mmCIF file of C-alpha atoms in Angstrom:
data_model
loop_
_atom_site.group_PDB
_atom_site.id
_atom_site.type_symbol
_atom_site.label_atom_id
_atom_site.label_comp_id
_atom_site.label_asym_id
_atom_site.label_seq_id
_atom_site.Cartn_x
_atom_site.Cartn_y
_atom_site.Cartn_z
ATOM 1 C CA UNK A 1 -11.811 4.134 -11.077
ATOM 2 C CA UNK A 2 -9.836 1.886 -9.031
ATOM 3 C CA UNK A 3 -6.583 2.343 -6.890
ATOM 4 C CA UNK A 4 -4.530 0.168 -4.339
ATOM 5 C CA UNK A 5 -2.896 0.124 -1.450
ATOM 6 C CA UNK A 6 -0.271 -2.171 -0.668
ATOM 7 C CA UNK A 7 -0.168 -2.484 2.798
ATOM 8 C CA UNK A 8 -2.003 0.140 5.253
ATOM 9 C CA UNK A 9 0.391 1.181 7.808
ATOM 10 C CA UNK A 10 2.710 -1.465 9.853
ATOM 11 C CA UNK A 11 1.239 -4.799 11.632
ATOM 12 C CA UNK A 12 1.844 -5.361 15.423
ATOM 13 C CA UNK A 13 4.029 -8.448 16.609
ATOM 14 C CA UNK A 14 2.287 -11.610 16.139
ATOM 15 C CA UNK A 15 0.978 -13.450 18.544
ATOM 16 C CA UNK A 16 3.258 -16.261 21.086
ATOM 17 C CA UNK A 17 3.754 -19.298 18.223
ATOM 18 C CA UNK A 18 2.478 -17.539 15.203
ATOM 19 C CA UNK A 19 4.479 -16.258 12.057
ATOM 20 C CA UNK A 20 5.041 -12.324 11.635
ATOM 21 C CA UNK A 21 3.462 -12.719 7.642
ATOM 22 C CA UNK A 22 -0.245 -14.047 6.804
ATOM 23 C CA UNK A 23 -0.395 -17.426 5.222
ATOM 24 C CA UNK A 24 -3.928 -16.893 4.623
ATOM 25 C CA UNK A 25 -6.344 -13.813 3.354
ATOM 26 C CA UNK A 26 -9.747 -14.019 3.850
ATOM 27 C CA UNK A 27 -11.758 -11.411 1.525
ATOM 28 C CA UNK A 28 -15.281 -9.914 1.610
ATOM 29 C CA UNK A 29 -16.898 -7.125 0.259
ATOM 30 C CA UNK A 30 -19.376 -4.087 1.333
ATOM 31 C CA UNK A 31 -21.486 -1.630 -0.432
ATOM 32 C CA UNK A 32 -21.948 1.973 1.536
ATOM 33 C CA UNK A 33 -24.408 4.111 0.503
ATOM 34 C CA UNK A 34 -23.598 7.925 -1.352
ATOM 35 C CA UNK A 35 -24.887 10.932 0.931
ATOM 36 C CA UNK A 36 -27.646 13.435 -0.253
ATOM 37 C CA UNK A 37 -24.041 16.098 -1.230
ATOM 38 C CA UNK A 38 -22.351 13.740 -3.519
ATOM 39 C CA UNK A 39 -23.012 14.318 -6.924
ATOM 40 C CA UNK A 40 -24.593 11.528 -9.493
ATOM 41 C CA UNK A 41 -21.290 11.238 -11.756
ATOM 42 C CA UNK A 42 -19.409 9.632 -8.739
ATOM 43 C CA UNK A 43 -21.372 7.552 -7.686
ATOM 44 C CA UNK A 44 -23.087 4.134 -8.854
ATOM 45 C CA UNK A 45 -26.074 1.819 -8.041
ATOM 46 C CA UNK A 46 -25.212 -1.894 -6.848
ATOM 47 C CA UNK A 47 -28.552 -3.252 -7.756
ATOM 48 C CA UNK A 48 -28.166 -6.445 -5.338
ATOM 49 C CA UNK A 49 -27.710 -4.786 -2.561
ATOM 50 C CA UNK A 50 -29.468 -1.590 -3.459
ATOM 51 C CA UNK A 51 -27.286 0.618 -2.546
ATOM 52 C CA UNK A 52 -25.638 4.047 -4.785
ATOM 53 C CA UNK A 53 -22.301 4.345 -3.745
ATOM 54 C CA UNK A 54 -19.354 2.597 -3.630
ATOM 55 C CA UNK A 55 -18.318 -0.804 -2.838
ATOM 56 C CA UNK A 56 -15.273 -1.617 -0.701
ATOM 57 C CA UNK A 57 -12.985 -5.365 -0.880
ATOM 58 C CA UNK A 58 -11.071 -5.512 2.318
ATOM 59 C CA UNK A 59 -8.581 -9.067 2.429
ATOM 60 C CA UNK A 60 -7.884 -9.641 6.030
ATOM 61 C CA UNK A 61 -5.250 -12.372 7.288
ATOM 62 C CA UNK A 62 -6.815 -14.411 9.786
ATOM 63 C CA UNK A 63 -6.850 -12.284 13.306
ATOM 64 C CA UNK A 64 -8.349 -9.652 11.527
ATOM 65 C CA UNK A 65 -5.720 -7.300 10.444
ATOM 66 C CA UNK A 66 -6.465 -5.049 7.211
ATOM 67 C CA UNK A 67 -4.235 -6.723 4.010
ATOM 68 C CA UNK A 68 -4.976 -4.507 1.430
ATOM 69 C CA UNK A 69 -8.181 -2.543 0.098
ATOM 70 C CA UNK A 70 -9.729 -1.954 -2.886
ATOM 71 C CA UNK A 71 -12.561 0.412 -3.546
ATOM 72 C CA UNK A 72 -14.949 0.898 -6.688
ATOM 73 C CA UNK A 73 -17.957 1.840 -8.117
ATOM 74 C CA UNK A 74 -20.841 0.219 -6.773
ATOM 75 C CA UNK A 75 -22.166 -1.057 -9.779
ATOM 76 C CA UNK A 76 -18.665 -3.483 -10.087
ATOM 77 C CA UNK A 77 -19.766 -7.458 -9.666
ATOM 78 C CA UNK A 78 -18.227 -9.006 -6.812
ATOM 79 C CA UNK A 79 -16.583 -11.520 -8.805
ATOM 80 C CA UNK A 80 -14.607 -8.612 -10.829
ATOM 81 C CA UNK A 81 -13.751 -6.903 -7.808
ATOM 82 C CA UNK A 82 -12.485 -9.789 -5.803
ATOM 83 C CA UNK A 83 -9.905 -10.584 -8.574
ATOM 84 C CA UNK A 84 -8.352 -7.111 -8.877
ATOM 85 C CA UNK A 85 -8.048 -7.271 -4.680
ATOM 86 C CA UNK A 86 -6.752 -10.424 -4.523
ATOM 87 C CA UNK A 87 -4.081 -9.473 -7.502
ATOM 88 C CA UNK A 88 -3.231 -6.646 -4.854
ATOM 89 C CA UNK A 89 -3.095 -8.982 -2.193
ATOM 90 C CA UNK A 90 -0.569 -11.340 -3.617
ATOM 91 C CA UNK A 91 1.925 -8.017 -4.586
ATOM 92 C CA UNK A 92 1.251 -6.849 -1.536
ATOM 93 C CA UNK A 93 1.904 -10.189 0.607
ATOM 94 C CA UNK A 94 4.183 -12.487 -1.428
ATOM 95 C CA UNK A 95 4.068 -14.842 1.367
ATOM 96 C CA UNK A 96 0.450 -16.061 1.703
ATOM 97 C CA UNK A 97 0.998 -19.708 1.503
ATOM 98 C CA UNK A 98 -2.524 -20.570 0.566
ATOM 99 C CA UNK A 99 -3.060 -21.534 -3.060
ATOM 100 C CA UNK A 100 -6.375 -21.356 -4.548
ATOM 101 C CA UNK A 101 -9.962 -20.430 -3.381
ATOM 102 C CA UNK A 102 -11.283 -22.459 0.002
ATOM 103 C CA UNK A 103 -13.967 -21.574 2.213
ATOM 104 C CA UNK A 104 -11.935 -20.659 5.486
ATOM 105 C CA UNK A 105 -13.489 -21.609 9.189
ATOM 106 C CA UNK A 106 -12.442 -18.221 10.569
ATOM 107 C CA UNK A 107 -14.300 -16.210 7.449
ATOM 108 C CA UNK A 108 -16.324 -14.349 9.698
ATOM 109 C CA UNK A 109 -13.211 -12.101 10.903
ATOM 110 C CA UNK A 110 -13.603 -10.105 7.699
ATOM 111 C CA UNK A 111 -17.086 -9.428 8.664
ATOM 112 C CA UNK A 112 -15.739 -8.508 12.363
ATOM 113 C CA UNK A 113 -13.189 -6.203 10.808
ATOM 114 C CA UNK A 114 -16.005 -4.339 8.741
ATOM 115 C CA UNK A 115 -17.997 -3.765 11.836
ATOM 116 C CA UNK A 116 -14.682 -2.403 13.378
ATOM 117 C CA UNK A 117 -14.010 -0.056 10.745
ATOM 118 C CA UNK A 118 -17.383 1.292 10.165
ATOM 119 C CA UNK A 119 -17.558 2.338 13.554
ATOM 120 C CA UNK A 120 -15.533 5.388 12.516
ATOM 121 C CA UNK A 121 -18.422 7.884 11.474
ATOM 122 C CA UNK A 122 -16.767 8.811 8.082
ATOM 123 C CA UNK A 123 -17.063 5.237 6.518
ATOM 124 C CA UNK A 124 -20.499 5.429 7.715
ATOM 125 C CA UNK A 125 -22.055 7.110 4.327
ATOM 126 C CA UNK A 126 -19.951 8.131 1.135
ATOM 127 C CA UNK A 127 -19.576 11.963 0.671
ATOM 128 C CA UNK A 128 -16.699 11.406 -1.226
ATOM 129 C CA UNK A 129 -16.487 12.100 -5.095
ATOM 130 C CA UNK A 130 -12.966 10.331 -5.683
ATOM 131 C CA UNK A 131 -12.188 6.615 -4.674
ATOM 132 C CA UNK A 132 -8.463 6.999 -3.179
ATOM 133 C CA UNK A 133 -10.772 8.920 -0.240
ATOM 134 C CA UNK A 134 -12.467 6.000 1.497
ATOM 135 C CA UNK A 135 -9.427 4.110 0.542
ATOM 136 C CA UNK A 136 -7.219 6.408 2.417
ATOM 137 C CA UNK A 137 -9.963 6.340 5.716
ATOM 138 C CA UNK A 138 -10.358 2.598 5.736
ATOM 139 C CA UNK A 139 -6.166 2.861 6.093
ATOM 140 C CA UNK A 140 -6.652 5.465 8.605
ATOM 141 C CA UNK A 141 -9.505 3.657 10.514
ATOM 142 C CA UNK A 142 -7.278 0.303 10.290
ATOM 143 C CA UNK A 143 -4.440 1.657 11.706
ATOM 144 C CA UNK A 144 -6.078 3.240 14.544
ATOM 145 C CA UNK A 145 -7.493 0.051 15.180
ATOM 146 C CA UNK A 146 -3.927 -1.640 15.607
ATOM 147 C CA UNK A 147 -2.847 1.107 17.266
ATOM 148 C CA UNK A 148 -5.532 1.179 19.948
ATOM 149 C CA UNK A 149 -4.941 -2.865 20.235
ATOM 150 C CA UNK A 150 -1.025 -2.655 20.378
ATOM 151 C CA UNK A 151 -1.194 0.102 23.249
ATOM 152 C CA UNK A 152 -3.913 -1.347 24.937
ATOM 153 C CA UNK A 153 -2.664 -4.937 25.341
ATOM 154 C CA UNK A 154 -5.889 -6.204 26.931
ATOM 155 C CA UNK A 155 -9.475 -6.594 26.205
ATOM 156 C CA UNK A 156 -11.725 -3.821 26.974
ATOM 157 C CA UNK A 157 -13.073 -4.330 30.672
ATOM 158 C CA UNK A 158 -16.826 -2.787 30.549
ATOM 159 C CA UNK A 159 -17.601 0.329 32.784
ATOM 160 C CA UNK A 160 -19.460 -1.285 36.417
ATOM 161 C CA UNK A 161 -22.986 -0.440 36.376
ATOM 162 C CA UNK A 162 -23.260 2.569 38.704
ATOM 163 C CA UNK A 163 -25.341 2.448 41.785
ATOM 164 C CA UNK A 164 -27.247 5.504 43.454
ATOM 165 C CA UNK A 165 -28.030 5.907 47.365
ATOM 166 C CA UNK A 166 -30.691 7.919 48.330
ATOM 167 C CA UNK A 167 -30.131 9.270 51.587
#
């Protein structure tokens, strides 16, 4: 029950005095509860977090930009699941220079870049039976993501707060 994707769509330019490929992944995981529709066989309980579903690995380099993804079962350890995605990542991304585990000061991107892709409604809940599904949406969701940041170029500017005359 477990698939991968190399590489989910192209990355943008990097950034003035940064190299176009990662040299360092930073990895997390996230459980996402099954909906009412999706049937028992599919779907399996993650007792820590209590959650029946599935669990998704994302590896992010270190602006934030989607590696690779792995999804399984809910009921997969972290520990098991975090291997097979970071086997992915170094297929995927030959040219991560970073050898070994190490606790990385900009870890909490990964946990930006989950609240970025489950603001698409879809990732929200599983109604999915198959795992390649919220695989191929977290790609989708990711690349929408870049694509919104490449065309917008600058941060979002908040709507002024409106004002109302009564005359």
């Amino acid at each position: 029950m477990s698939s991968w994707s190399p590489r989910c769509g192209s990355r943008p330019g990097p950034p003035r005095g940064r190299e176009p490929e990662p040299s360092a992944a930073v990895i997390d995981s996230q459980s996402v509860k099954g909906g009412d529709t999706v049937g028992t066989g599919s779907r399996r309980y993650d007792a820590g977090k209590k959650a029946n579903g599935w669990k998704g690995f994302i590896v992010t380099d270190t602006l934030g930009l989607l590696v690779t993804v792995w999804v399984l079962a809910a009921s997969w350890q972290d520990r098991d699941g975090a291997k097979s995605a970071l086997v992915a990542t170094s297929l995927a991304a030959p040219s991560m220079r970073q050898k070994g585990f190490a606790v990385h000061p900009r870890r909490w991107v990964v946990e930006r870049t989950f609240a970025w892709l489950t603001a698409h409604r879809r990732l929200a809940r599983d109604y999915e039976r198959i795992p390649e599904v919220p695989e191929a949406i977290i790609c989708l969701a990711a690349i929408a993501g870049m694509d919104r940041r490449i065309t917008r170029g600058t941060p979002v500017r908040r709507q002024a707060p409106r004002t109302f005359t009564w005359s």
